[in-house]
Coordinates of C-alpha atoms in Angstrom, one line a residue:
M1454 CA 36.7 4.5 17.9
L1455 CA 33.7 3.4 20.0
S1456 CA 31.9 6.6 19.5
A1457 CA 32.4 7.0 15.9
I1458 CA 30.6 3.0 16.0
L1459 CA 27.8 4.5 18.0
L1460 CA 27.3 7.5 15.9
L1461 CA 27.3 5.1 13.2
L1462 CA 24.4 2.8 14.7
N1463 CA 22.3 6.0 15.4
L1464 CA 22.4 7.3 12.4
L1465 CA 22.0 4.1 10.3
P1466 CA 18.0 4.4 10.8
L1467 CA 18.0 7.4 8.6
V1468 CA 19.2 5.4 5.5
F1469 CA 16.0 3.4 5.7
G1470 CA 13.2 5.6 5.1
S1471 CA 10.7 7.4 3.0
S1472 CA 10.1 10.9 1.2
E1473 CA 6.8 12.3 0.5
Y1474 CA 6.6 13.6 -2.8
Q1475 CA 6.0 17.1 -3.2
L1476 CA 2.7 17.5 -6.2
S1477 CA 2.8 20.2 -8.4
D1478 CA -0.2 21.9 -9.4
A1479 CA 0.0 19.9 -12.5
D1480 CA 0.2 16.6 -10.9
R1481 CA -3.0 17.7 -9.1
N1482 CA -4.5 18.7 -12.5
K1483 CA -4.1 15.1 -13.9
I1484 CA -5.0 13.3 -10.9
L1485 CA -8.7 15.2 -10.6
D1486 CA -9.2 15.0 -14.1
Y1487 CA -8.9 11.6 -14.4
H1488 CA -11.0 10.8 -11.1
N1489 CA -13.3 13.4 -13.0
Q1490 CA -13.2 11.2 -16.5
I1491 CA -14.7 8.3 -14.1
R1492 CA -17.3 10.1 -12.8
A1493 CA -18.3 12.0 -15.9
N1494 CA -18.6 8.5 -17.5
Y1495 CA -21.1 7.8 -14.7
N1496 CA -23.0 11.2 -15.2
L1497 CA -21.7 12.3 -11.7
P1498 CA -20.4 16.0 -11.2
P1499 CA -16.8 16.8 -10.8
L1500 CA -15.0 16.4 -7.9
V1501 CA -13.1 19.3 -5.9
Y1502 CA -9.4 19.5 -5.2
S1503 CA -8.8 19.6 -1.3
L1504 CA -5.3 20.6 -0.3
I1505 CA -6.5 19.9 3.4
L1506 CA -7.2 16.0 2.4
E1507 CA -3.7 15.9 -0.1
N1508 CA -1.6 17.4 3.7
N1509 CA -3.7 14.4 5.2
A1510 CA -3.2 12.1 2.7
S1511 CA 0.6 12.8 2.1
K1512 CA 1.4 12.4 6.0
Y1513 CA 0.0 9.0 5.9
A1514 CA 1.7 7.7 2.7
G1515 CA 4.9 9.1 3.9
G1516 CA 5.0 6.2 7.2
C1517 CA 4.8 3.6 4.1
Y1518 CA 2.4 1.4 6.0
W1519 CA 0.5 -0.6 3.5
G1520 CA -3.3 -0.7 5.1
H1521 CA -5.7 2.0 5.6
S1522 CA -5.4 4.7 8.2
T1523 CA -8.0 5.2 11.2
T1524 CA -10.8 6.8 9.5
G1525 CA -13.4 6.7 11.9
G1526 CA -15.6 7.2 9.2
K1527 CA -14.7 10.4 8.4
Y1528 CA -13.3 10.2 4.9
G1529 CA -12.8 7.3 2.3
E1530 CA -9.4 6.0 1.2
N1531 CA -8.1 4.4 -2.0
L1532 CA -4.2 3.0 -1.9
A1533 CA -2.3 2.2 -4.6
Q1534 CA 1.5 1.1 -4.9
Y1535 CA 3.8 0.5 -7.6
G1536 CA 6.8 -1.3 -7.2
K1537 CA 10.0 -1.1 -9.3
S1538 CA 13.4 -2.9 -9.2
P1539 CA 15.7 -1.1 -10.2
A1540 CA 14.2 2.2 -9.6
P1541 CA 16.4 4.9 -10.3
T1542 CA 14.3 7.9 -11.0
F1543 CA 10.9 9.0 -9.4
P1544 CA 8.1 9.0 -9.8
L1545 CA 8.2 5.4 -10.9
T1546 CA 5.3 5.0 -12.8
S1547 CA 2.6 7.6 -14.2
W1548 CA -0.7 9.2 -11.9
M1549 CA -3.0 7.7 -15.0
S1550 CA -1.7 4.2 -14.1
Q1551 CA -2.0 4.3 -10.4
V1552 CA -5.7 5.7 -11.1
N1553 CA -6.2 3.0 -13.6
G1554 CA -5.8 0.4 -11.3
W1555 CA -8.9 1.7 -9.5
Y1556 CA -10.9 2.3 -12.9
E1557 CA -10.4 -1.0 -14.2
E1558 CA -12.3 -2.7 -11.0
Y1559 CA -15.3 -1.9 -13.5
K1560 CA -14.5 -5.4 -14.5
Y1561 CA -15.5 -7.0 -11.4
W1562 CA -18.2 -5.1 -10.8
S1563 CA -22.0 -5.1 -12.0
C1564 CA -23.1 -1.6 -11.9
P1565 CA -27.2 -2.4 -12.0
D1566 CA -27.4 -4.3 -9.0
N1567 CA -23.5 -3.3 -7.5
A1568 CA -22.5 -6.6 -7.2
C1569 CA -19.1 -7.3 -6.8
T1570 CA -16.8 -10.7 -8.1
S1571 CA -13.5 -9.5 -6.7
V1572 CA -11.8 -6.1 -5.4
C1573 CA -14.8 -2.9 -6.3
G1574 CA -14.0 -0.7 -3.8
H1575 CA -12.0 1.8 -5.0
L1576 CA -14.2 2.3 -7.9
T1577 CA -17.6 2.5 -5.8
Q1578 CA -15.4 5.3 -3.5
I1579 CA -14.5 7.4 -6.9
V1580 CA -18.3 7.3 -8.4
S1581 CA -19.9 7.6 -5.0
K1582 CA -22.7 10.3 -5.5
S1583 CA -22.0 11.5 -1.9
T1584 CA -18.9 12.3 -2.5
T1585 CA -17.5 15.8 -3.2
E1586 CA -13.7 16.3 -2.5
V1587 CA -10.3 14.5 -2.8
G1588 CA -7.4 15.2 -2.1
C1589 CA -4.0 12.5 -2.6
G1590 CA -0.7 12.2 -1.4
V1591 CA 2.2 10.3 -3.0
S1592 CA 5.4 8.8 -1.3
D1593 CA 8.6 7.3 -2.3
C1594 CA 9.2 4.0 -0.2
D1595 CA 12.1 2.0 0.7
P1596 CA 12.2 -1.7 -0.3
G1597 CA 10.4 -3.7 2.6
S1598 CA 7.5 -1.4 3.6
V1599 CA 4.7 -1.6 1.2
S1600 CA 6.3 -4.3 -0.8
S1601 CA 9.8 -5.8 -1.4
M1602 CA 10.7 -3.4 -4.0
R1603 CA 11.5 0.7 -3.9
S1604 CA 7.3 1.7 -4.2
Q1605 CA 5.5 4.7 -5.5
Y1606 CA 2.7 4.8 -3.0
M1607 CA -0.4 6.8 -3.5
V1608 CA -3.1 7.3 -1.2
C1609 CA -6.6 9.2 -2.0
Q1610 CA -8.8 10.6 0.3
Y1611 CA -12.1 11.3 -0.2
I1612 CA -15.2 13.3 1.8
P1613 CA -18.0 12.6 2.5
P1614 CA -16.9 8.9 2.3
G1615 CA -18.7 7.0 -0.5
N1616 CA -20.0 3.3 -0.8
V1617 CA -20.1 2.8 3.3
N1618 CA -23.4 2.7 5.4
L1619 CA -25.5 2.8 2.4
G1620 CA -27.6 -0.3 3.2
S1621 CA -29.7 -0.7 0.1
K1622 CA -28.8 2.2 -1.7
H1623 CA -26.8 2.3 -4.8
P1624 CA -23.4 4.3 -4.7
V1625 CA -23.9 5.8 -7.9
S1626 CA -27.6 6.9 -7.5
G1627 CA -27.9 7.3 -3.9
L1628 CA -31.6 5.2 -4.8
A1629 CA -32.3 1.5 -4.1
Y1630 CA -31.6 -1.0 -6.5
P1631 CA -31.5 -1.9 -9.5
Y1632 CA -30.0 1.5 -11.2
S1633 CA -30.7 2.0 -14.6
G1634 CA -27.8 4.7 -15.4
C1635 CA -25.1 2.5 -15.7
P1636 CA -22.7 3.4 -18.8
S1637 CA -23.0 0.8 -21.7
A1638 CA -18.8 0.9 -22.4
N1639 CA -16.1 2.2 -20.0
P1640 CA -13.6 4.7 -22.0
A1641 CA -10.0 4.6 -21.3
L1642 CA -8.5 7.5 -19.5
K1643 CA -6.3 10.3 -21.5
D1644 CA -4.6 13.3 -20.7
S1645 CA -6.8 16.5 -20.9
N1646 CA -5.3 19.1 -23.5
T1647 CA -6.3 22.2 -21.4
P1648 CA -6.6 20.8 -17.7
T1649 CA -7.8 23.5 -15.0
N1650 CA -6.3 24.3 -11.9
P1651 CA -7.7 22.7 -9.0
P1652 CA -9.4 25.6 -6.7
P1653 CA -8.6 26.7 -3.5
A1654 CA -8.2 24.5 -0.6
S1655 CA -11.5 23.9 0.8
N1656 CA -12.7 23.0 4.3
P1657 CA -13.0 19.5 5.0
T1658 CA -17.3 19.0 6.1
V1659 CA -15.9 17.2 9.0
P1660 CA -13.1 17.4 11.3
L1661 CA -10.1 14.8 9.9
G1662 CA -9.0 12.2 12.8
T1663 CA -5.3 11.1 13.1
P1664 CA -4.6 9.1 10.2
K1665 CA -1.4 7.0 11.3
P1666 CA -2.6 3.8 13.0
P1667 CA -1.2 3.1 16.6
A1668 CA 1.8 0.7 16.7
D1669 CA 0.1 -1.8 18.0
A1670 CA -2.9 -1.9 15.7
P1671 CA -4.1 -5.1 14.2
V1672 CA -2.7 -5.9 10.8
S1673 CA -5.2 -6.3 8.2
P1674 CA -4.5 -7.2 4.6
P1675 CA -4.7 -4.5 1.9
S1676 CA -8.4 -3.8 1.4
T1677 CA -10.9 -1.8 0.0
P1678 CA -13.2 1.0 1.5
V1679 CA -16.1 -1.5 3.1
M1680 CA -18.4 -2.8 0.6
P1681 CA -22.2 -2.4 1.3
P1682 CA -24.3 -5.6 1.2
T1683 CA -25.4 -6.3 -2.6
K1684 CA -26.5 -10.4 -2.0
P1685 CA -27.6 -12.6 0.4
P1686 CA -25.1 -13.7 2.8
V1687 CA -23.0 -16.3 1.5
P1688 CA -22.1 -19.6 3.8
P1689 CA -18.5 -19.5 5.1
V1690 CA -16.4 -21.8 2.8
A1691 CA -15.5 -24.9 4.6
P1692 CA -12.2 -25.6 5.8
S1693 CA -9.7 -26.8 3.5
P1694 CA -8.4 -30.3 3.7
A1695 CA -5.7 -30.5 6.5
T1696 CA -3.2 -31.7 4.2
K1697 CA -3.2 -28.1 2.3
P1698 CA -5.0 -26.0 4.9
W1699 CA -3.3 -22.8 2.8
I1700 CA -5.6 -23.6 -0.3
G1701 CA -8.0 -21.0 0.0
C1702 CA -5.3 -18.6 0.7
K1703 CA -5.2 -15.7 -2.2
G1704 CA -2.7 -13.4 -2.7
D1705 CA -2.9 -9.6 -3.9
Y1706 CA -0.8 -10.0 -6.7
W1707 CA 0.1 -6.9 -9.2
P1708 CA 2.0 -7.8 -12.3
G1709 CA 2.9 -6.1 -15.8
N1710 CA 4.2 -2.6 -16.3
P1711 CA 2.1 -0.8 -15.6
P1712 CA 0.4 -3.3 -13.0
K1713 CA -2.6 -4.6 -12.9
Q1714 CA -4.2 -6.5 -10.1
Q1715 CA -4.3 -10.4 -10.5
I1716 CA -5.6 -12.1 -7.3
T1717 CA -3.7 -15.3 -7.3
P1718 CA -4.6 -18.6 -5.2
C1719 CA -1.4 -18.8 -3.0
N1720 CA 0.9 -21.9 -4.4
A1721 CA 2.2 -22.7 -0.7
A1722 CA 1.8 -22.4 3.1
P1723 CA 1.9 -18.4 3.8
R1724 CA 5.0 -17.0 5.6
T1725 CA 5.3 -14.0 7.7
F1726 CA 7.7 -11.4 7.1
V1727 CA 8.2 -8.0 9.1
S1728 CA 7.4 -4.5 7.1
S1729 CA 7.9 -1.5 9.3
G1730 CA 7.9 -3.1 12.3
T1731 CA 4.6 -5.2 11.6
K1732 CA 4.0 -8.6 11.0
K1733 CA 2.4 -9.3 7.4
L1734 CA 1.3 -12.6 5.9
Y1735 CA 2.9 -12.9 2.4
C1736 CA 2.7 -16.1 -0.2
D1737 CA 4.0 -17.7 -3.4
V1738 CA 1.8 -16.7 -6.4
R1739 CA 4.2 -18.1 -8.7
D1740 CA 5.8 -14.3 -9.4
P1741 CA 8.4 -15.0 -12.4
T1742 CA 10.4 -12.5 -10.3
G1743 CA 10.4 -14.8 -7.1
Y1744 CA 8.5 -12.2 -5.3
Y1745 CA 6.1 -12.8 -2.1
W1746 CA 2.8 -10.9 -2.2
P1747 CA 0.5 -10.0 0.4
V1748 CA -2.3 -12.3 1.4
M1749 CA -5.8 -11.0 1.2
N1750 CA -7.8 -12.6 3.1
P1751 CA -5.7 -14.3 6.2
G1752 CA -7.7 -15.4 9.1
T1753 CA -10.9 -16.2 7.3
P1754 CA -12.4 -19.7 7.3
E1755 CA -11.0 -20.2 4.1
C1756 CA -7.2 -18.9 4.7
N1757 CA -7.1 -19.7 8.8
Y1758 CA -3.7 -17.8 9.3
V1759 CA -2.5 -15.2 10.9
A1760 CA 0.5 -13.0 10.9
L1761 CA 2.2 -15.0 14.2
L1762 CA 4.0 -17.9 12.1
E1763 CA 7.4 -17.0 12.0
E1764 CA 10.1 -14.1 12.3
D1765 CA 11.3 -13.0 9.0
T1766 CA 13.1 -9.8 8.3
S1767 CA 11.0 -8.7 5.4
A1768 CA 9.5 -10.1 2.0
T1769 CA 12.2 -10.7 -0.1
N1770 CA 13.2 -12.3 -3.1
G1771 CA 12.3 -16.1 -2.1
G1772 CA 12.9 -15.6 1.4
S1773 CA 16.5 -14.4 1.5
L1774 CA 17.8 -11.7 3.8
P1775 CA 17.4 -8.1 2.7
Y1776 CA 20.0 -5.7 2.3
Q1777 CA 19.1 -4.0 5.7
A1778 CA 19.8 -7.5 7.3
W1779 CA 23.4 -8.0 5.8
I1780 CA 24.4 -4.4 6.6
G1781 CA 23.5 -5.0 10.5
I1782 CA 25.3 -8.4 10.1
A1783 CA 28.4 -6.4 9.0
L1784 CA 28.4 -3.9 11.4
G1785 CA 27.8 -6.9 14.5
I1786 CA 31.0 -8.5 13.2
L1787 CA 32.8 -5.2 13.1
V1788 CA 32.0 -4.2 16.2
I1789 CA 33.5 -7.8 17.3
I1790 CA 36.7 -7.6 15.8
I1791 CA 37.1 -4.3 17.3
I1792 CA 36.6 -5.4 21.0
I1793 CA 39.0 -8.8 20.1
I1794 CA 41.7 -5.9 19.1
V1795 CA 41.3 -3.7 22.0
I1796 CA 41.4 -6.5 24.5
V1797 CA 44.4 -8.2 22.4
I1798 CA 45.9 -4.6 22.9
L1799 CA 45.4 -4.5 26.1
V1800 CA 47.2 -7.7 27.4
V1801 CA 49.8 -6.9 25.2
K1802 CA 50.5 -3.6 27.1
K1803 CA 50.1 -5.5 30.4
R1804 CA 52.7 -8.1 29.6
A1805 CA 55.2 -5.3 28.6
A1806 CA 54.5 -3.7 31.7
D1807 CA 55.1 -7.0 33.9
E1808 CA 58.4 -7.6 31.6
R1809 CA 59.4 -3.8 32.6
V1810 CA 59.1 -4.7 36.6

């Protein structure tokens, strides 16, 4: 019996994991075509699809770690996740909806002067003149990893990396601001009737690094590639009143179906949850479903919190224990009951032996 319990405990981690989704040529065609529709609107040449980048991005997505990989500046990277509950089939949403989440950052981006009022770095990576190749990976992630629900996690990587270390240069033109070639409109993405198969795998212009962050890497909030300086430095916001020190914390909220990013002030003090063995900061953004969402700016003057406040098991509805914890508790109780039964049997046998003597 004891060996059976140990076997069950050894198998338990295999139940909760992730699986890399194998993209087909049709999937690659669509993802590449959506990127190139966006670039065409900015009069940029199309990207080439790289199976080498896809392999790298797939391995990283398979780790279900919500945060950028350790690139060392070798390639750019965009992340997107879509959570759904219940979620009986995979994929959970279309490739278009995930790429479109990056595309719709044009609402917050002033193209002529490259000024951004919110998150814009995913879009400026896609429309960077310097970038020539893209490859993407997708993973089916369990609840409690990249979000509190079962999630479709897309990672796209780009070479050469765009929108970083540009100084005063515009990402689209590669020249000094302002840029006069910005489009007058941003047409919706559409499915091409005659997609073109991606070209054969190309060799990256630089060697790829190890994408998986070390276990002791500092936790960073979901972020975008580094934006170039577009305005004079803004003085840091003064700390919030002592009565509500969390008043400046912002949640990375993605409501709707398909989801759209809606950066929302936290409604209460952020809480720390453990996701894939790493502590992360989440907060209440008045989500009608009751879920907490990642804090975008922890450890800043506006949100002076770090992910070391408490020990919860994962980001769950209303902070209640996830089903993994309940299974662990049940197994613990089962082990205790078995130990008690074994002790009772041994005591009964000893008494019977004593009576025979």
